[in-house]
Tab-separated table of C-alpha atoms and ligand atoms in Angstrom:
chain	number	residue	atom	x	y	z
Q	1	MET	CA	30.171	-59.932	28.007
Q	2	LYS	CA	28.768	-57.292	25.678
Q	3	SER	CA	27.087	-54.526	27.624
Q	4	PHE	CA	23.538	-53.468	26.899
Q	5	LEU	CA	23.469	-50.270	24.884
Q	6	PHE	CA	20.687	-47.836	24.089
Q	7	GLU	CA	20.067	-47.038	20.434
Q	8	LEU	CA	18.694	-44.092	18.512
Q	9	PRO	CA	15.252	-45.367	17.430
Q	10	GLU	CA	14.292	-45.297	13.754
Q	11	LEU	CA	12.527	-42.067	12.860
Q	12	GLY	CA	9.962	-43.968	10.761
Q	13	TYR	CA	9.679	-41.165	8.185
Q	14	GLN	CA	11.927	-39.026	5.981
Q	15	LEU	CA	13.711	-36.006	7.403
Q	16	ASN	CA	11.662	-33.744	5.103
Q	17	ALA	CA	8.303	-35.394	5.916
Q	18	LEU	CA	7.225	-32.751	8.441
Q	19	ALA	CA	8.183	-29.672	6.415
Q	20	PRO	CA	7.366	-26.838	6.374
Q	21	MET	CA	6.055	-27.032	9.967
Q	22	MET	CA	9.280	-28.717	11.016
Q	23	SER	CA	12.033	-28.408	8.415
Q	24	GLN	CA	14.535	-31.012	7.262
Q	25	GLU	CA	17.269	-28.798	8.726
Q	26	THR	CA	15.569	-28.887	12.141
Q	27	LEU	CA	15.038	-32.649	12.014
Q	28	SER	CA	18.650	-33.319	10.927
Q	29	CYS	CA	19.916	-31.315	13.844
Q	30	HIS	CA	17.302	-32.208	16.470
Q	31	TYR	CA	16.935	-35.931	15.709
Q	32	GLY	CA	20.344	-36.548	14.147
Q	33	LYS	CA	22.500	-34.577	16.580
Q	34	HIS	CA	20.738	-33.594	19.817
Q	35	PHE	CA	18.854	-36.879	20.260
Q	36	GLN	CA	21.928	-38.887	19.231
Q	37	THR	CA	24.023	-37.035	21.808
Q	38	TYR	CA	21.630	-37.961	24.639
Q	39	VAL	CA	21.805	-41.610	23.515
Q	40	ASN	CA	25.603	-41.466	23.388
Q	41	ASN	CA	25.803	-39.826	26.811
Q	42	LEU	CA	23.569	-42.494	28.328
Q	43	ASN	CA	25.735	-45.226	26.808
Q	44	GLN	CA	28.766	-43.622	28.441
Q	45	LEU	CA	27.075	-43.352	31.831
Q	46	VAL	CA	25.048	-46.530	32.310
Q	47	PRO	CA	27.508	-49.416	31.680
Q	48	GLY	CA	29.076	-50.391	34.983
Q	49	SER	CA	26.396	-48.560	36.996
Q	50	ARG	CA	23.565	-50.268	38.903
Q	51	PHE	CA	21.257	-49.288	36.021
Q	52	GLU	CA	23.027	-51.435	33.451
Q	53	GLY	CA	20.627	-53.731	31.594
Q	54	LEU	CA	17.456	-52.004	32.863
Q	55	PRO	CA	14.790	-50.820	30.411
Q	56	LEU	CA	14.852	-47.058	29.867
Q	57	GLU	CA	11.599	-46.478	31.790
Q	58	ASP	CA	13.016	-48.246	34.852
Q	59	VAL	CA	16.200	-46.170	34.722
Q	60	ILE	CA	13.998	-43.056	34.766
Q	61	ARG	CA	11.840	-44.309	37.643
Q	62	LYS	CA	14.797	-45.362	39.793
Q	63	ALA	CA	17.718	-42.999	39.083
Q	64	PRO	CA	18.459	-40.178	41.533
Q	65	ASN	CA	18.771	-36.626	40.186
Q	66	GLY	CA	21.909	-36.351	38.098
Q	67	ALA	CA	23.468	-37.094	34.738
Q	68	ILE	CA	21.978	-40.580	34.251
Q	69	LEU	CA	18.442	-39.359	34.984
Q	70	ASN	CA	18.873	-36.265	32.802
Q	71	ASN	CA	20.091	-38.206	29.782
Q	72	ALA	CA	17.652	-41.113	30.239
Q	73	GLY	CA	14.816	-38.570	30.482
Q	74	GLN	CA	15.917	-36.792	27.339
Q	75	VAL	CA	16.196	-40.090	25.416
Q	76	PHE	CA	12.683	-41.087	26.501
Q	77	ASN	CA	11.184	-37.645	25.860
Q	78	HIS	CA	12.640	-37.410	22.349
Q	79	LEU	CA	11.486	-40.938	21.585
Q	80	MET	CA	7.917	-39.958	22.506
Q	81	PHE	CA	8.214	-36.645	20.650
Q	82	PHE	CA	9.408	-37.943	17.271
Q	83	GLU	CA	7.226	-41.064	17.309
Q	84	GLN	CA	3.994	-39.050	17.627
Q	85	PHE	CA	4.576	-37.322	14.252
Q	86	ARG	CA	4.508	-40.490	12.063
Q	87	PRO	CA	2.635	-39.238	8.989
Q	88	THR	CA	-0.404	-41.285	7.887
Q	89	LYS	CA	-3.622	-40.447	6.034
Q	90	GLU	CA	-5.716	-41.225	9.118
Q	91	GLY	CA	-5.212	-40.053	12.677
Q	92	LYS	CA	-5.833	-36.352	12.065
Q	93	GLN	CA	-8.215	-36.084	15.038
Q	94	PRO	CA	-8.546	-37.878	18.373
Q	95	THR	CA	-11.238	-40.569	18.181
Q	96	GLY	CA	-12.707	-43.440	20.226
Q	97	GLU	CA	-11.472	-43.998	23.763
Q	98	LEU	CA	-8.880	-41.222	23.481
Q	99	LEU	CA	-11.532	-38.659	22.546
Q	100	PHE	CA	-13.809	-39.927	25.316
Q	101	LEU	CA	-11.069	-39.551	27.959
Q	102	ILE	CA	-10.098	-36.070	26.726
Q	103	GLU	CA	-13.742	-34.989	26.973
Q	104	GLN	CA	-14.069	-36.516	30.457
Q	105	SER	CA	-11.042	-34.561	31.684
Q	106	PHE	CA	-11.274	-31.244	29.804
Q	107	ASP	CA	-14.864	-31.085	28.408
Q	108	ASN	CA	-13.575	-30.936	24.831
Q	109	VAL	CA	-10.473	-31.122	22.639
Q	110	GLU	CA	-10.303	-27.336	22.182
Q	111	ALA	CA	-10.209	-26.767	25.948
Q	112	MET	CA	-7.414	-29.340	26.311
Q	113	ARG	CA	-5.439	-27.661	23.527
Q	114	GLU	CA	-5.969	-24.238	25.029
Q	115	GLN	CA	-4.608	-25.376	28.383
Q	116	PHE	CA	-1.694	-27.177	26.704
Q	117	ASP	CA	-0.807	-24.150	24.540
Q	118	LYS	CA	-0.922	-21.834	27.532
Q	119	ALA	CA	1.415	-24.119	29.486
Q	120	ALA	CA	3.790	-24.406	26.508
Q	121	SER	CA	3.967	-20.687	25.766
Q	122	SER	CA	4.478	-19.765	29.422
Q	123	LEU	CA	7.016	-22.498	30.304
Q	124	PHE	CA	10.069	-20.677	31.671
Q	125	GLY	CA	13.422	-21.963	30.437
Q	126	SER	CA	13.902	-25.381	28.838
Q	127	GLY	CA	11.443	-28.211	29.312
Q	128	TRP	CA	8.495	-30.191	28.015
Q	129	VAL	CA	4.727	-29.881	28.267
Q	130	TRP	CA	2.795	-33.148	28.426
Q	131	LEU	CA	-0.664	-34.514	28.092
Q	132	ALA	CA	-0.550	-37.322	30.648
Q	133	MET	CA	-3.007	-39.701	32.295
Q	134	ASP	CA	-3.288	-41.255	35.750
Q	135	LYS	CA	-4.210	-44.894	36.402
Q	136	ASP	CA	-7.918	-44.040	36.461
Q	137	GLY	CA	-7.821	-42.405	33.026
Q	138	LYS	CA	-7.909	-38.835	34.342
Q	139	MET	CA	-5.819	-36.655	32.035
Q	140	GLU	CA	-3.907	-33.510	32.846
Q	141	ILE	CA	-1.515	-31.031	31.277
Q	142	MET	CA	1.901	-31.245	32.930
Q	143	PRO	CA	4.552	-28.580	32.315
Q	144	LEU	CA	7.901	-30.095	33.347
Q	145	ALA	CA	11.372	-28.549	33.464
Q	146	ASN	CA	14.518	-29.742	31.708
Q	147	ALA	CA	14.439	-33.548	31.168
Q	148	ASP	CA	11.644	-34.346	33.601
Q	149	THR	CA	8.937	-36.806	32.550
Q	150	PRO	CA	5.467	-37.897	33.777
Q	151	LEU	CA	6.914	-41.357	34.553
Q	152	ARG	CA	8.442	-39.824	37.678
Q	153	TYR	CA	4.934	-38.965	38.934
Q	154	GLN	CA	3.258	-42.328	38.166
Q	155	MET	CA	1.543	-40.695	35.188
Q	156	LYS	CA	1.297	-42.207	31.717
Q	157	PRO	CA	2.814	-39.893	29.084
Q	158	LEU	CA	0.579	-39.488	26.017
Q	159	LEU	CA	1.687	-36.461	24.015
Q	160	THR	CA	4.479	-33.932	24.380
Q	161	ILE	CA	5.995	-30.754	22.986
Q	162	ASP	CA	9.702	-30.064	23.278
Q	163	MET	CA	10.097	-26.484	24.515
Q	164	TRP	CA	13.895	-26.459	24.449
Q	165	GLU	CA	15.027	-23.746	22.019
Q	166	HIS	CA	16.857	-26.338	19.895
Q	167	ALA	CA	13.431	-27.773	18.954
Q	168	TYR	CA	12.190	-24.659	17.175
Q	169	TYR	CA	14.827	-21.970	16.873
Q	170	LEU	CA	16.038	-22.811	13.338
Q	171	ASP	CA	12.481	-22.614	11.975
Q	172	TYR	CA	10.784	-20.113	14.255
Q	173	GLN	CA	13.454	-18.111	16.140
Q	174	ASN	CA	11.506	-16.338	18.898
Q	175	ARG	CA	8.054	-17.052	17.374
Q	176	LYS	CA	7.202	-19.653	19.962
Q	177	ALA	CA	3.430	-19.324	19.407
Q	178	ASP	CA	3.804	-20.296	15.711
Q	179	TYR	CA	5.845	-23.360	16.651
Q	180	ILE	CA	3.139	-24.452	19.104
Q	181	LYS	CA	0.327	-23.784	16.606
Q	182	ASN	CA	2.014	-25.789	13.817
Q	183	PHE	CA	2.947	-28.600	16.208
Q	184	TRP	CA	-0.714	-29.694	16.322
Q	185	MET	CA	-0.805	-30.158	12.521
Q	186	LEU	CA	1.869	-32.865	12.842
Q	187	ILE	CA	0.268	-35.058	15.495
Q	188	ASN	CA	-0.745	-38.589	14.513
Q	189	TRP	CA	-3.581	-39.279	16.972
Q	190	HIS	CA	-3.396	-43.015	16.244
Q	191	VAL	CA	-0.011	-43.014	17.952
Q	192	ILE	CA	-1.454	-41.116	20.952
Q	193	SER	CA	-4.367	-43.592	21.138
Q	194	SER	CA	-1.948	-46.528	21.176
Q	195	ARG	CA	-0.241	-45.035	24.240
Q	196	ILE	CA	-3.431	-45.166	26.346
Q	197	ASN	CA	-3.246	-48.928	26.698
Q	198	GLY	CA	0.486	-49.225	25.965
V	201	MN	MN1	14.919	-31.692	21.966
């Protein structure tokens, strides 16, 4: 029987589509090498384990701390990260239900961004900062270490920034604030909206 394997998802845009905010060199390395390595690692670890055949989200919810959880988390986090940048003409600003829920939780978009940016710039070591939502639609900013994800806290992940150095070092070196500032120019808010009810 052929075992179930995880796959690197399609990027959905060209490697140079996010330049200059995120260069082709960064995408080749980050998507093509780092992300691929997490997928490969997971495919080494999962077959033959009790997680074989489970959807990625269930692996993350059920796995104990260790290599399977770390690699499953990184696959999921990178999937969310690269998907949210799909370039389109629309989707430059949050609208509709998404905007309403942001305003309910933070007063306004600027206040949400301010809190998110502060969490991203002050995150110590490697990790991810998330905009996430509970089952009642209450949003919060979640700074999480290493490969951790809001799924582990019964929160719905909506938007995320990768604060591992490999995400920005080629383009920004130590200028973390510039990476965070330019990150917002790449977000396709249609994708974030689709995650609310997804
Ligand atoms: Mn990364």
